[in-house]
Structures are given as C-alpha cells and as structure tokens.
PDB file of C-alpha atoms in Angstrom:
ATOM      1  CA  MET A   1       0.040   0.051   0.077  1.00  0.00           C
ATOM      2  CA  ALA A   2       2.601   2.750   1.205  1.00  0.00           C
ATOM      3  CA  ASP A   3       4.781   1.200  -1.702  1.00  0.00           C
ATOM      4  CA  GLY A   4       2.362   2.523  -4.322  1.00  0.00           C
ATOM      5  CA  THR A   5       0.949  -0.843  -5.158  1.00  0.00           C
ATOM      6  CA  GLY A   6      -2.755  -0.241  -4.369  1.00  0.00           C
ATOM      7  CA  LEU A   7      -4.871  -2.888  -2.763  1.00  0.00           C
ATOM      8  CA  ARG A   8      -5.457  -5.868  -5.272  1.00  0.00           C
ATOM      9  CA  ALA A   9      -8.620  -5.278  -7.234  1.00  0.00           C
ATOM     10  CA  ASN A  10     -10.070  -2.497  -4.927  1.00  0.00           C
ATOM     11  CA  ILE A  11      -7.470   0.249  -5.402  1.00  0.00           C
ATOM     12  CA  PRO A  12      -5.478   0.793  -8.417  1.00  0.00           C
ATOM     13  CA  PRO A  13      -1.492   1.056  -8.162  1.00  0.00           C
ATOM     14  CA  LEU A  14       0.237   4.568  -8.391  1.00  0.00           C
ATOM     15  CA  ALA A  15       3.745   3.015  -9.052  1.00  0.00           C
ATOM     16  CA  GLY A  16       4.450   2.339 -12.548  1.00  0.00           C
ATOM     17  CA  ALA A  17       0.813   3.255 -13.416  1.00  0.00           C
ATOM     18  CA  ASP A  18       0.130   3.942 -17.158  1.00  0.00           C
ATOM     19  CA  TYR A  19      -2.929   6.097 -16.062  1.00  0.00           C
ATOM     20  CA  LEU A  20      -0.858   8.381 -13.959  1.00  0.00           C
ATOM     21  CA  LYS A  21       1.833   8.731 -16.859  1.00  0.00           C
ATOM     22  CA  LYS A  22      -0.938   9.365 -19.581  1.00  0.00           C
ATOM     23  CA  GLN A  23      -3.629  11.120 -17.861  1.00  0.00           C
ATOM     24  CA  GLN A  24      -1.579  13.818 -16.055  1.00  0.00           C
ATOM     25  CA  ASP A  25      -4.188  16.400 -16.532  1.00  0.00           C
ATOM     26  CA  LYS A  26      -6.717  14.334 -14.859  1.00  0.00           C
ATOM     27  CA  ILE A  27      -5.117  13.502 -11.471  1.00  0.00           C
ATOM     28  CA  SER A  28      -5.625  16.879  -9.554  1.00  0.00           C
ATOM     29  CA  CYS A  29      -9.602  16.520 -10.282  1.00  0.00           C
ATOM     30  CA  ILE A  30      -9.445  13.052  -8.906  1.00  0.00           C
ATOM     31  CA  ILE A  31      -7.586  14.093  -5.870  1.00  0.00           C
ATOM     32  CA  ARG A  32     -10.018  17.039  -4.957  1.00  0.00           C
ATOM     33  CA  ASN A  33     -13.342  15.404  -6.288  1.00  0.00           C
ATOM     34  CA  GLY A  34     -12.741  11.709  -6.004  1.00  0.00           C
ATOM     35  CA  GLN A  35     -13.352   9.003  -8.457  1.00  0.00           C
ATOM     36  CA  VAL A  36     -16.589   7.202  -9.224  1.00  0.00           C
ATOM     37  CA  GLY A  37     -16.815   4.494 -12.302  1.00  0.00           C
ATOM     38  CA  GLU A  38     -14.333   2.472 -14.002  1.00  0.00           C
ATOM     39  CA  ILE A  39     -10.883   3.284 -14.407  1.00  0.00           C
ATOM     40  CA  VAL A  40      -8.224   1.310 -16.374  1.00  0.00           C
ATOM     41  CA  VAL A  41      -4.866   1.042 -14.878  1.00  0.00           C
ATOM     42  CA  ASN A  42      -2.276  -1.276 -16.681  1.00  0.00           C
ATOM     43  CA  GLY A  43      -4.934  -3.132 -18.318  1.00  0.00           C
ATOM     44  CA  ILE A  44      -7.186  -3.929 -15.199  1.00  0.00           C
ATOM     45  CA  THR A  45     -10.464  -2.206 -14.877  1.00  0.00           C
ATOM     46  CA  TYR A  46     -11.104  -1.029 -11.189  1.00  0.00           C
ATOM     47  CA  ASP A  47     -14.586   0.034 -10.168  1.00  0.00           C
ATOM     48  CA  GLU A  48     -14.611   1.091  -6.558  1.00  0.00           C
ATOM     49  CA  PRO A  49     -15.461   4.592  -5.523  1.00  0.00           C
ATOM     50  CA  MET A  50     -12.809   6.918  -3.827  1.00  0.00           C
ATOM     51  CA  ALA A  51     -13.764  10.087  -2.183  1.00  0.00           C
ATOM     52  CA  GLY A  52     -12.102  13.431  -2.786  1.00  0.00           C
ATOM     53  CA  ILE A  53      -9.839  15.239  -0.328  1.00  0.00           C
ATOM     54  CA  THR A  54     -11.441  18.707  -0.483  1.00  0.00           C
ATOM     55  CA  THR A  55      -9.269  20.191   2.343  1.00  0.00           C
ATOM     56  CA  LEU A  56      -6.195  19.993   0.254  1.00  0.00           C
ATOM     57  CA  SER A  57      -5.325  23.460  -1.467  1.00  0.00           C
ATOM     58  CA  ASP A  58      -4.060  23.784  -4.992  1.00  0.00           C
ATOM     59  CA  PHE A  59      -0.493  24.085  -3.894  1.00  0.00           C
ATOM     60  CA  GLN A  60      -0.896  20.970  -1.672  1.00  0.00           C
ATOM     61  CA  ILE A  61      -2.388  18.966  -4.646  1.00  0.00           C
ATOM     62  CA  ALA A  62       0.507  20.132  -6.903  1.00  0.00           C
ATOM     63  CA  ASN A  63       3.060  19.019  -4.263  1.00  0.00           C
ATOM     64  CA  ASN A  64       1.124  15.396  -4.028  1.00  0.00           C
ATOM     65  CA  ILE A  65       1.282  15.058  -7.709  1.00  0.00           C
ATOM     66  CA  ASN A  66       4.823  15.803  -7.789  1.00  0.00           C
ATOM     67  CA  TYR A  67       5.532  13.240  -5.127  1.00  0.00           C
ATOM     68  CA  ILE A  68       3.613  10.388  -6.650  1.00  0.00           C
ATOM     69  CA  ASN A  69       5.060  11.291 -10.060  1.00  0.00           C
ATOM     70  CA  HIS A  70       8.552  10.565  -8.736  1.00  0.00           C
ATOM     71  CA  ALA A  71       8.256   8.001  -5.805  1.00  0.00           C
ATOM     72  CA  TRP A  72       8.464   4.139  -6.255  1.00  0.00           C
ATOM     73  CA  GLY A  73      10.794   4.606  -9.386  1.00  0.00           C
ATOM     74  CA  ASN A  74       7.991   6.812 -11.165  1.00  0.00           C
ATOM     75  CA  ASP A  75       9.572   9.467 -13.452  1.00  0.00           C
ATOM     76  CA  TYR A  76       6.461  11.338 -14.975  1.00  0.00           C
ATOM     77  CA  GLY A  77       7.749  14.897 -14.829  1.00  0.00           C
ATOM     78  CA  PHE A  78       6.926  17.975 -12.483  1.00  0.00           C
ATOM     79  CA  VAL A  79       3.709  20.007 -12.633  1.00  0.00           C
ATOM     80  CA  LYS A  80       3.421  23.585 -11.743  1.00  0.00           C
ATOM     81  CA  VAL A  81       0.461  25.121  -9.455  1.00  0.00           C
ATOM     82  CA  GLU A  82      -0.703  27.331 -12.301  1.00  0.00           C
ATOM     83  CA  ASP A  83      -1.425  24.173 -14.318  1.00  0.00           C
ATOM     84  CA  ILE A  84      -3.171  22.504 -11.435  1.00  0.00           C
ATOM     85  CA  ARG A  85      -5.205  25.620 -10.928  1.00  0.00           C
ATOM     86  CA  GLN A  86      -6.251  25.606 -14.528  1.00  0.00           C
ATOM     87  CA  GLN A  87      -7.270  21.863 -14.421  1.00  0.00           C
ATOM     88  CA  LEU A  88      -9.315  22.178 -11.401  1.00  0.00           C
ATOM     89  CA  GLU A  89     -11.146  25.167 -12.722  1.00  0.00           C
ATOM     90  CA  ASN A  90     -12.055  22.905 -15.754  1.00  0.00           C
ATOM     91  CA  CYS A  91     -13.312  19.913 -13.602  1.00  0.00           C
ATOM     92  CA  LYS A  92     -15.478  22.039 -11.186  1.00  0.00           C
TER      93      LYS A  92
ATOM     94  CA  MET B   1      -1.281  -2.120  30.845  1.00  0.00           C
ATOM     95  CA  PHE B   2       0.201  -3.135  27.542  1.00  0.00           C
ATOM     96  CA  PRO B   3       3.735  -4.598  28.121  1.00  0.00           C
ATOM     97  CA  THR B   4       4.573  -5.595  24.579  1.00  0.00           C
ATOM     98  CA  THR B   5       7.220  -3.846  22.584  1.00  0.00           C
ATOM     99  CA  SER B   6       8.447  -5.885  19.691  1.00  0.00           C
ATOM    100  CA  MET B   7      11.449  -7.026  21.700  1.00  0.00           C
ATOM    101  CA  ASP B   8       9.100  -8.067  24.669  1.00  0.00           C
ATOM    102  CA  THR B   9       7.013  -9.977  22.301  1.00  0.00           C
ATOM    103  CA  LEU B  10       9.851 -11.834  20.618  1.00  0.00           C
ATOM    104  CA  LYS B  11      11.178 -12.835  24.158  1.00  0.00           C
ATOM    105  CA  ILE B  12       7.720 -14.198  24.856  1.00  0.00           C
ATOM    106  CA  VAL B  13       7.682 -16.174  21.623  1.00  0.00           C
ATOM    107  CA  TYR B  14      11.183 -17.493  22.091  1.00  0.00           C
ATOM    108  CA  PHE B  15      10.251 -18.321  25.925  1.00  0.00           C
ATOM    109  CA  VAL B  16       7.067 -20.243  24.419  1.00  0.00           C
ATOM    110  CA  LEU B  17       9.051 -22.009  21.704  1.00  0.00           C
ATOM    111  CA  GLY B  18      11.651 -22.871  24.303  1.00  0.00           C
ATOM    112  CA  LEU B  19       9.291 -24.253  26.831  1.00  0.00           C
ATOM    113  CA  SER B  20       7.568 -26.562  24.427  1.00  0.00           C
ATOM    114  CA  ILE B  21      11.037 -27.875  23.533  1.00  0.00           C
ATOM    115  CA  VAL B  22      12.071 -28.448  26.920  1.00  0.00           C
ATOM    116  CA  CYS B  23       8.594 -29.702  27.955  1.00  0.00           C
ATOM    117  CA  SER B  24       8.685 -32.292  25.246  1.00  0.00           C
ATOM    118  CA  ALA B  25      11.826 -33.943  27.131  1.00  0.00           C
ATOM    119  CA  PHE B  26      10.438 -33.477  30.718  1.00  0.00           C
ATOM    120  CA  ALA B  27       6.802 -34.194  31.525  1.00  0.00           C
ATOM    121  CA  SER B  28       7.176 -32.437  34.680  1.00  0.00           C
ATOM    122  CA  CYS B  29       7.074 -28.877  33.466  1.00  0.00           C
ATOM    123  CA  THR B  30       3.655 -29.216  31.647  1.00  0.00           C
ATOM    124  CA  LYS B  31       1.977 -27.101  34.242  1.00  0.00           C
ATOM    125  CA  THR B  32       4.158 -24.188  33.502  1.00  0.00           C
ATOM    126  CA  LYS B  33       2.151 -21.328  32.359  1.00  0.00           C
ATOM    127  CA  PRO B  34       3.670 -18.927  29.606  1.00  0.00           C
ATOM    128  CA  GLU B  35       2.981 -15.157  30.119  1.00  0.00           C
ATOM    129  CA  GLN B  36      -0.425 -14.215  29.551  1.00  0.00           C
ATOM    130  CA  LEU B  37      -1.926 -11.067  27.756  1.00  0.00           C
ATOM    131  CA  PRO B  38      -3.854  -8.949  30.056  1.00  0.00           C
ATOM    132  CA  ARG B  39      -7.410  -8.109  29.375  1.00  0.00           C
ATOM    133  CA  LEU B  40      -7.847  -4.556  28.346  1.00  0.00           C
ATOM    134  CA  GLY B  41     -10.189  -1.777  28.669  1.00  0.00           C
ATOM    135  CA  PRO B  42     -12.708  -0.247  31.256  1.00  0.00           C
ATOM    136  CA  TYR B  43     -13.225  -2.344  34.242  1.00  0.00           C
ATOM    137  CA  GLU B  44     -15.133  -2.243  37.753  1.00  0.00           C
ATOM    138  CA  ARG B  45     -13.536  -3.337  41.062  1.00  0.00           C
ATOM    139  CA  ILE B  46     -16.021  -5.828  42.563  1.00  0.00           C
ATOM    140  CA  ASP B  47     -14.755  -7.283  45.978  1.00  0.00           C
ATOM    141  CA  GLY B  48     -11.205  -5.990  45.051  1.00  0.00           C
ATOM    142  CA  GLU B  49     -11.262  -7.864  41.679  1.00  0.00           C
ATOM    143  CA  LYS B  50     -11.281  -6.155  38.336  1.00  0.00           C
ATOM    144  CA  LYS B  51     -14.166  -6.857  36.334  1.00  0.00           C
ATOM    145  CA  TYR B  52     -13.602  -6.074  32.732  1.00  0.00           C
ATOM    146  CA  HIS B  53     -16.297  -5.353  30.125  1.00  0.00           C
ATOM    147  CA  PRO B  54     -16.723  -7.878  27.228  1.00  0.00           C
ATOM    148  CA  VAL B  55     -17.425  -6.587  23.734  1.00  0.00           C
ATOM    149  CA  ARG B  56     -21.302  -6.155  23.575  1.00  0.00           C
ATOM    150  CA  HIS B  57     -23.592  -8.466  21.610  1.00  0.00           C
ATOM    151  CA  PHE B  58     -24.278  -7.572  17.997  1.00  0.00           C
ATOM    152  CA  GLU B  59     -26.087  -8.504  14.916  1.00  0.00           C
ATOM    153  CA  LEU B  60     -24.854  -7.608  11.549  1.00  0.00           C
ATOM    154  CA  SER B  61     -24.956  -8.836   8.030  1.00  0.00           C
ATOM    155  CA  ASN B  62     -21.929  -9.954   6.243  1.00  0.00           C
ATOM    156  CA  GLN B  63     -20.986  -9.789   2.540  1.00  0.00           C
ATOM    157  CA  ASN B  64     -23.221 -13.110   1.941  1.00  0.00           C
ATOM    158  CA  ALA B  65     -26.064 -11.418   3.566  1.00  0.00           C
ATOM    159  CA  ASP B  66     -25.794 -13.963   6.494  1.00  0.00           C
ATOM    160  CA  THR B  67     -26.657 -12.690   9.742  1.00  0.00           C
ATOM    161  CA  ILE B  68     -23.496 -12.772  12.032  1.00  0.00           C
ATOM    162  CA  ARG B  69     -23.708 -12.496  15.771  1.00  0.00           C
ATOM    163  CA  PRO B  70     -21.042 -13.410  18.390  1.00  0.00           C
ATOM    164  CA  GLU B  71     -22.737 -16.986  18.697  1.00  0.00           C
ATOM    165  CA  ASN B  72     -21.558 -17.528  15.055  1.00  0.00           C
ATOM    166  CA  LEU B  73     -17.893 -16.915  16.083  1.00  0.00           C
ATOM    167  CA  ALA B  74     -17.853 -19.199  18.936  1.00  0.00           C
ATOM    168  CA  GLY B  75     -14.376 -20.644  19.605  1.00  0.00           C
ATOM    169  CA  LYS B  76     -12.558 -17.867  17.500  1.00  0.00           C
ATOM    170  CA  ILE B  77     -10.313 -15.199  18.233  1.00  0.00           C
ATOM    171  CA  ARG B  78     -11.833 -11.829  16.603  1.00  0.00           C
ATOM    172  CA  VAL B  79      -9.600  -9.491  14.773  1.00  0.00           C
ATOM    173  CA  ALA B  80     -11.764  -6.356  14.296  1.00  0.00           C
ATOM    174  CA  ASP B  81     -11.463  -2.959  12.309  1.00  0.00           C
ATOM    175  CA  PHE B  82     -13.545  -0.202  11.167  1.00  0.00           C
ATOM    176  CA  PHE B  83     -13.446   1.328   7.758  1.00  0.00           C
ATOM    177  CA  PHE B  84     -15.401   2.318   4.559  1.00  0.00           C
ATOM    178  CA  ILE B  85     -15.099   1.516   0.945  1.00  0.00           C
ATOM    179  CA  SER B  86     -14.711   5.057  -0.620  1.00  0.00           C
ATOM    180  CA  CYS B  87     -12.374   6.200   2.293  1.00  0.00           C
ATOM    181  CA  PRO B  88      -9.796   8.350   0.703  1.00  0.00           C
ATOM    182  CA  ASN B  89      -6.983   8.291   3.324  1.00  0.00           C
ATOM    183  CA  ILE B  90      -6.348   5.845   6.173  1.00  0.00           C
ATOM    184  CA  CYS B  91      -8.657   2.862   5.208  1.00  0.00           C
ATOM    185  CA  PRO B  92      -6.638   1.756   2.246  1.00  0.00           C
ATOM    186  CA  GLN B  93      -3.459   1.260   4.643  1.00  0.00           C
ATOM    187  CA  LEU B  94      -5.441  -0.081   7.203  1.00  0.00           C
ATOM    188  CA  GLN B  95      -7.097  -2.842   4.973  1.00  0.00           C
ATOM    189  CA  ALA B  96      -3.724  -3.652   3.698  1.00  0.00           C
ATOM    190  CA  GLU B  97      -2.596  -4.386   7.317  1.00  0.00           C
ATOM    191  CA  MET B  98      -5.705  -6.412   7.791  1.00  0.00           C
ATOM    192  CA  LEU B  99      -4.936  -8.354   4.619  1.00  0.00           C
ATOM    193  CA  ARG B 100      -1.340  -9.079   5.999  1.00  0.00           C
ATOM    194  CA  ILE B 101      -2.935 -10.344   9.021  1.00  0.00           C
ATOM    195  CA  PHE B 102      -5.422 -12.548   7.214  1.00  0.00           C
ATOM    196  CA  GLU B 103      -2.436 -13.999   5.147  1.00  0.00           C
ATOM    197  CA  VAL B 104      -0.315 -15.042   8.387  1.00  0.00           C
ATOM    198  CA  PHE B 105      -3.533 -16.695   9.728  1.00  0.00           C
ATOM    199  CA  SER B 106      -4.760 -18.119   6.414  1.00  0.00           C
ATOM    200  CA  GLU B 107      -4.354 -21.717   7.613  1.00  0.00           C
ATOM    201  CA  GLU B 108      -5.744 -21.181  11.077  1.00  0.00           C
ATOM    202  CA  GLN B 109      -9.536 -21.506  11.223  1.00  0.00           C
ATOM    203  CA  ARG B 110      -9.724 -20.309  14.985  1.00  0.00           C
ATOM    204  CA  VAL B 111      -8.821 -16.648  13.701  1.00  0.00           C
ATOM    205  CA  VAL B 112     -11.623 -14.480  12.137  1.00  0.00           C
ATOM    206  CA  LEU B 113     -11.488 -11.062  10.636  1.00  0.00           C
ATOM    207  CA  LEU B 114     -14.194  -8.630  11.029  1.00  0.00           C
ATOM    208  CA  SER B 115     -14.336  -5.311   9.192  1.00  0.00           C
ATOM    209  CA  HIS B 116     -17.145  -3.149   9.971  1.00  0.00           C
ATOM    210  CA  THR B 117     -18.207  -0.525   7.518  1.00  0.00           C
ATOM    211  CA  ILE B 118     -18.954   3.065   9.202  1.00  0.00           C
ATOM    212  CA  ASP B 119     -20.759   3.935   6.057  1.00  0.00           C
ATOM    213  CA  PRO B 120     -23.650   1.340   5.910  1.00  0.00           C
ATOM    214  CA  LYS B 121     -25.799   3.611   3.863  1.00  0.00           C
ATOM    215  CA  ARG B 122     -23.278   3.349   0.865  1.00  0.00           C
ATOM    216  CA  ASP B 123     -21.636   0.105   1.823  1.00  0.00           C
ATOM    217  CA  SER B 124     -24.407  -2.491   1.339  1.00  0.00           C
ATOM    218  CA  VAL B 125     -24.039  -6.042   1.365  1.00  0.00           C
ATOM    219  CA  GLU B 126     -23.670  -6.070  -2.506  1.00  0.00           C
ATOM    220  CA  ALA B 127     -21.013  -3.478  -2.169  1.00  0.00           C
ATOM    221  CA  LEU B 128     -19.118  -5.232   0.596  1.00  0.00           C
ATOM    222  CA  ALA B 129     -19.307  -8.477  -1.538  1.00  0.00           C
ATOM    223  CA  LYS B 130     -17.666  -6.897  -4.369  1.00  0.00           C
ATOM    224  CA  TYR B 131     -15.047  -5.221  -1.928  1.00  0.00           C
ATOM    225  CA  ALA B 132     -14.316  -8.734  -0.597  1.00  0.00           C
ATOM    226  CA  TYR B 133     -14.189 -10.426  -4.016  1.00  0.00           C
ATOM    227  CA  ASN B 134     -11.921  -7.727  -5.231  1.00  0.00           C
ATOM    228  CA  LEU B 135      -9.595  -8.505  -2.297  1.00  0.00           C
ATOM    229  CA  GLY B 136      -9.429 -12.155  -3.090  1.00  0.00           C
ATOM    230  CA  ILE B 137     -11.505 -13.200   0.009  1.00  0.00           C
ATOM    231  CA  SER B 138     -13.734 -16.019  -1.263  1.00  0.00           C
ATOM    232  CA  ASP B 139     -14.619 -17.591   2.125  1.00  0.00           C
ATOM    233  CA  ALA B 140     -16.747 -15.101   4.094  1.00  0.00           C
ATOM    234  CA  SER B 141     -16.474 -17.343   7.365  1.00  0.00           C
ATOM    235  CA  ARG B 142     -12.790 -16.336   7.423  1.00  0.00           C
ATOM    236  CA  TRP B 143     -13.190 -12.672   7.023  1.00  0.00           C
ATOM    237  CA  HIS B 144     -16.668 -11.024   7.564  1.00  0.00           C
ATOM    238  CA  PHE B 145     -17.171  -7.402   5.860  1.00  0.00           C
ATOM    239  CA  LEU B 146     -20.042  -6.342   8.235  1.00  0.00           C
ATOM    240  CA  THR B 147     -22.864  -3.696   7.791  1.00  0.00           C
ATOM    241  CA  GLY B 148     -26.101  -3.225   9.557  1.00  0.00           C
ATOM    242  CA  ASN B 149     -27.676  -0.263  11.657  1.00  0.00           C
ATOM    243  CA  ARG B 150     -25.402   2.741  11.817  1.00  0.00           C
ATOM    244  CA  ASP B 151     -25.868   3.442  15.339  1.00  0.00           C
ATOM    245  CA  SER B 152     -25.175  -0.032  16.568  1.00  0.00           C
ATOM    246  CA  ILE B 153     -21.951  -0.077  14.522  1.00  0.00           C
ATOM    247  CA  TYR B 154     -20.776   3.125  15.974  1.00  0.00           C
ATOM    248  CA  THR B 155     -21.534   1.942  19.585  1.00  0.00           C
ATOM    249  CA  LEU B 156     -19.978  -1.265  18.925  1.00  0.00           C
ATOM    250  CA  ALA B 157     -16.801   0.670  17.567  1.00  0.00           C
ATOM    251  CA  ASP B 158     -16.535   2.121  21.005  1.00  0.00           C
ATOM    252  CA  ASP B 159     -16.329  -1.289  22.452  1.00  0.00           C
ATOM    253  CA  TYR B 160     -13.399  -2.167  20.176  1.00  0.00           C
ATOM    254  CA  PHE B 161     -11.557   1.048  21.017  1.00  0.00           C
ATOM    255  CA  ASN B 162     -12.500   2.633  17.907  1.00  0.00           C
ATOM    256  CA  ILE B 163     -14.102   6.055  17.258  1.00  0.00           C
ATOM    257  CA  ALA B 164     -16.486   6.539  14.362  1.00  0.00           C
ATOM    258  CA  VAL B 165     -18.479   9.725  13.807  1.00  0.00           C
ATOM    259  CA  VAL B 166     -20.014  11.395  10.864  1.00  0.00           C
ATOM    260  CA  ASP B 167     -18.225  14.575  10.148  1.00  0.00           C
ATOM    261  CA  PRO B 168     -18.940  16.178   6.815  1.00  0.00           C
ATOM    262  CA  SER B 169     -15.729  18.296   7.028  1.00  0.00           C
ATOM    263  CA  ALA B 170     -13.524  15.231   7.257  1.00  0.00           C
ATOM    264  CA  GLU B 171     -12.058  13.656   4.196  1.00  0.00           C
ATOM    265  CA  GLY B 172     -14.700  11.268   2.859  1.00  0.00           C
ATOM    266  CA  GLY B 173     -17.357  12.516   5.367  1.00  0.00           C
ATOM    267  CA  PHE B 174     -16.309  10.315   8.359  1.00  0.00           C
ATOM    268  CA  ASP B 175     -13.903  10.561  11.121  1.00  0.00           C
ATOM    269  CA  HIS B 176     -12.501   7.571  12.539  1.00  0.00           C
ATOM    270  CA  SER B 177      -9.569   5.734  14.225  1.00  0.00           C
ATOM    271  CA  ALA B 178      -7.584   3.026  12.411  1.00  0.00           C
ATOM    272  CA  ARG B 179      -7.238   0.612  15.381  1.00  0.00           C
ATOM    273  CA  ILE B 180      -7.278  -3.124  14.986  1.00  0.00           C
ATOM    274  CA  THR B 181      -8.534  -5.082  18.032  1.00  0.00           C
ATOM    275  CA  VAL B 182      -8.175  -8.580  19.023  1.00  0.00           C
ATOM    276  CA  VAL B 183     -10.997 -10.313  21.087  1.00  0.00           C
ATOM    277  CA  ASP B 184     -10.454 -13.522  22.841  1.00  0.00           C
ATOM    278  CA  THR B 185     -13.192 -16.390  22.611  1.00  0.00           C
ATOM    279  CA  ASP B 186     -14.783 -14.966  25.741  1.00  0.00           C
ATOM    280  CA  GLY B 187     -15.362 -11.549  24.140  1.00  0.00           C
ATOM    281  CA  TYR B 188     -12.715  -9.685  26.081  1.00  0.00           C
ATOM    282  CA  ILE B 189     -10.190  -7.489  24.562  1.00  0.00           C
ATOM    283  CA  ARG B 190      -6.758  -8.698  24.772  1.00  0.00           C
ATOM    284  CA  ALA B 191      -4.514  -6.671  22.293  1.00  0.00           C
ATOM    285  CA  THR B 192      -4.858  -3.661  20.180  1.00  0.00           C
ATOM    286  CA  ALA B 193      -2.566  -1.914  17.383  1.00  0.00           C
ATOM    287  CA  ASN B 194      -2.601   1.297  15.455  1.00  0.00           C
ATOM    288  CA  GLY B 195      -3.293  -0.254  12.085  1.00  0.00           C
ATOM    289  CA  LEU B 196      -1.307   2.440  10.357  1.00  0.00           C
ATOM    290  CA  VAL B 197       1.848   1.360  12.185  1.00  0.00           C
ATOM    291  CA  LYS B 198       3.484  -1.753  10.739  1.00  0.00           C
ATOM    292  CA  ALA B 199       5.441  -2.557  13.807  1.00  0.00           C
ATOM    293  CA  GLU B 200       2.343  -2.421  16.016  1.00  0.00           C
ATOM    294  CA  VAL B 201       0.791  -4.730  13.746  1.00  0.00           C
ATOM    295  CA  ASP B 202       3.760  -7.177  13.975  1.00  0.00           C
ATOM    296  CA  ASP B 203       3.330  -7.172  17.728  1.00  0.00           C
ATOM    297  CA  LEU B 204      -0.452  -7.761  17.221  1.00  0.00           C
ATOM    298  CA  ILE B 205       0.282 -11.023  15.097  1.00  0.00           C
ATOM    299  CA  ALA B 206       2.546 -12.187  17.825  1.00  0.00           C
ATOM    300  CA  ASN B 207      -0.031 -11.638  20.489  1.00  0.00           C
ATOM    301  CA  ILE B 208      -2.667 -13.432  18.427  1.00  0.00           C
ATOM    302  CA  GLN B 209      -0.222 -16.493  18.274  1.00  0.00           C
ATOM    303  CA  LEU B 210       0.138 -16.224  22.247  1.00  0.00           C
ATOM    304  CA  LEU B 211      -3.910 -16.345  22.263  1.00  0.00           C
ATOM    305  CA  LEU B 212      -3.648 -19.459  20.127  1.00  0.00           C
ATOM    306  CA  TYR B 213      -0.948 -20.857  22.472  1.00  0.00           C
ATOM    307  CA  GLU B 214      -3.417 -20.240  25.561  1.00  0.00           C
ATOM    308  CA  MET B 215      -6.148 -21.966  23.671  1.00  0.00           C
ATOM    309  CA  ASP B 216      -4.090 -24.836  22.975  1.00  0.00           C
ATOM    310  CA  ASN B 217      -3.009 -25.390  26.484  1.00  0.00           C
ATOM    311  CA  ASN B 218      -6.522 -24.839  27.864  1.00  0.00           C
ATOM    312  CA  ASN B 219      -5.253 -21.807  29.994  1.00  0.00           C
ATOM    313  CA  THR B 220      -8.053 -19.857  31.412  1.00  0.00           C
ATOM    314  CA  SER B 221      -7.727 -16.296  30.400  1.00  0.00           C
ATOM    315  CA  PRO B 222      -6.812 -13.802  33.082  1.00  0.00           C
ATOM    316  CA  ASP B 223      -9.670 -12.217  35.286  1.00  0.00           C
TER     317      ASP B 223
END
C-alpha cells in the first residue's frame, strides 16, 4: 500500500501506473473530487469509488502530484501550481 | 497495561518455543504457564477484583447477507477493524494491514477477521461482497465484511476502542480511528494496534499467536 501498489482489485496502483503517466491532467481533479466509475490502470479495470480530499489546497495537490510522479521509481515529470489551478477550474 | 514492545513480544515467543522443546523432554513442566496477555479496557472493582467489560452483543450482516452474531464466532479469536469503501485516506493502508494479518493466519481456522463499515448507507451487502471479492476473499467465514444499523456499529466501535463519527468536514465524510483490536473467545479485548503502524501490527500478530497458544493449552484467560 505505502509502496504505491494499491490494494489488489479494489484500489489501483500508482507505482508504474500507465494511467498516471498518460492522464496527468486528470489527477488533480481526482484528488479533489474523488473518482467514481470504471478506471483502467495497466490493463486492469477498477470500479470502486474513492472520495475526494477537499481540504487540500491547489498548492498541496501540486505537491502531492509531484511526489507520486517521482516516488516508487516513477519518473513522470513536474507540474506547476498554475497548471493545477487551470485543471481544477475545468473540472468544477 | 500493555507490556509488549517488539522485543518483549519476541522474548515471549522464544520463551514459549523454548518451553515447548524443554517440555517435550520433561513431562514435569507441563504445568508451567507462559506469560499471558492481560484483558484491556474499562473495568470495575468488585470485591477487590477487576471485572472487565466484554465487547457487547451484536447482530450484523456480512458480505453474503448472512446474519452474524457473536454466537456464529464461538471458539474463534476476533480481529476487528472499522473502515468504509470510498475512504480516501487511512482505510486503504488499514485494510492492507488487515490483509497481512489474514495471510499470516490463512490456515488457522480459529482466527476470524471482522471489518465493519462505518458507512452502511453506501456500503451495502452487495458493495461489501464486491469489495471482498476484489480483495480475493472467497470464504466469508474467514473474513466478514459487516454492515447494519449505523448507530449499532458506532456503539460497537466504542467497545473495540475505535471512534467513528459522521463529520462532513472530514475527508470522505467520516472521522474514525484505525485501530485493529483482538478479542478472545470469551469476548474480552486482549490486544490492540494502530493499523497504520506496521511494527504495532507485527506485535499484534505475535499476540494472536500467544492467544492461540493459550487456547491450545486450555489456559483460562486472566480475570
């Protein structure tokens, strides 16, 4: 879990996750608003809801994304707070 | 009091192992008792003796829609926690630790896991069945995912040293603790751990093994 591997078929992994790599512009909205419905990660379909964390600021969300983008061997680049603000505006 | 640091627990386990080896050679020491885990929680003093409160009776549904009461768990050590499926923060890690405990005792029929949802409105029997399936739990009698009346679950949580409250300002809408609690076959709490601290869960696993040893040797639990 703390190693980014998720929780079997209930929670998708972040470590080495193609979804994280390819859908960078969606991550901020998932963190703030949660995720409902099917999501395919590394070829596996996950369909358990996750609540959003509304208490995190735009800045904190950017920091979180920069962390998961570089933890567990991930190398998915850095995001700027400005980009995150824009994305969060669009997913309101 | 809770005397078990990891080292203490290791010592106890080695002591028990040592005893069983020595005792196989000398029948005379079969009456020696290993250290026992104390009962935990609130108690009253009656005639100078501590009387602990067992976890109260309950009636909940598991992921197979079977009604589960303590009577269904007779003779089993209960390992209990409180969670909810859509929980964004602590539950995933808590459930990962429960899964670790489950795997350690996968062949031990006298240990049963109980995960209570604190979000029974959303976590229906069907939702819990899917969650259990996704986790790879095919036999509900080994790990019950329980739902039912919300107030009953929240009151029960108190008995298990957990706190569960509805709080719209909390992440996911609920505030709760991540305690894993071990209850003996008489319904008394004998060990507990913070489910977010791996070392504490390691101790808890060792303590479950001590309780199994106690059952094997027909030791009565402490008063």
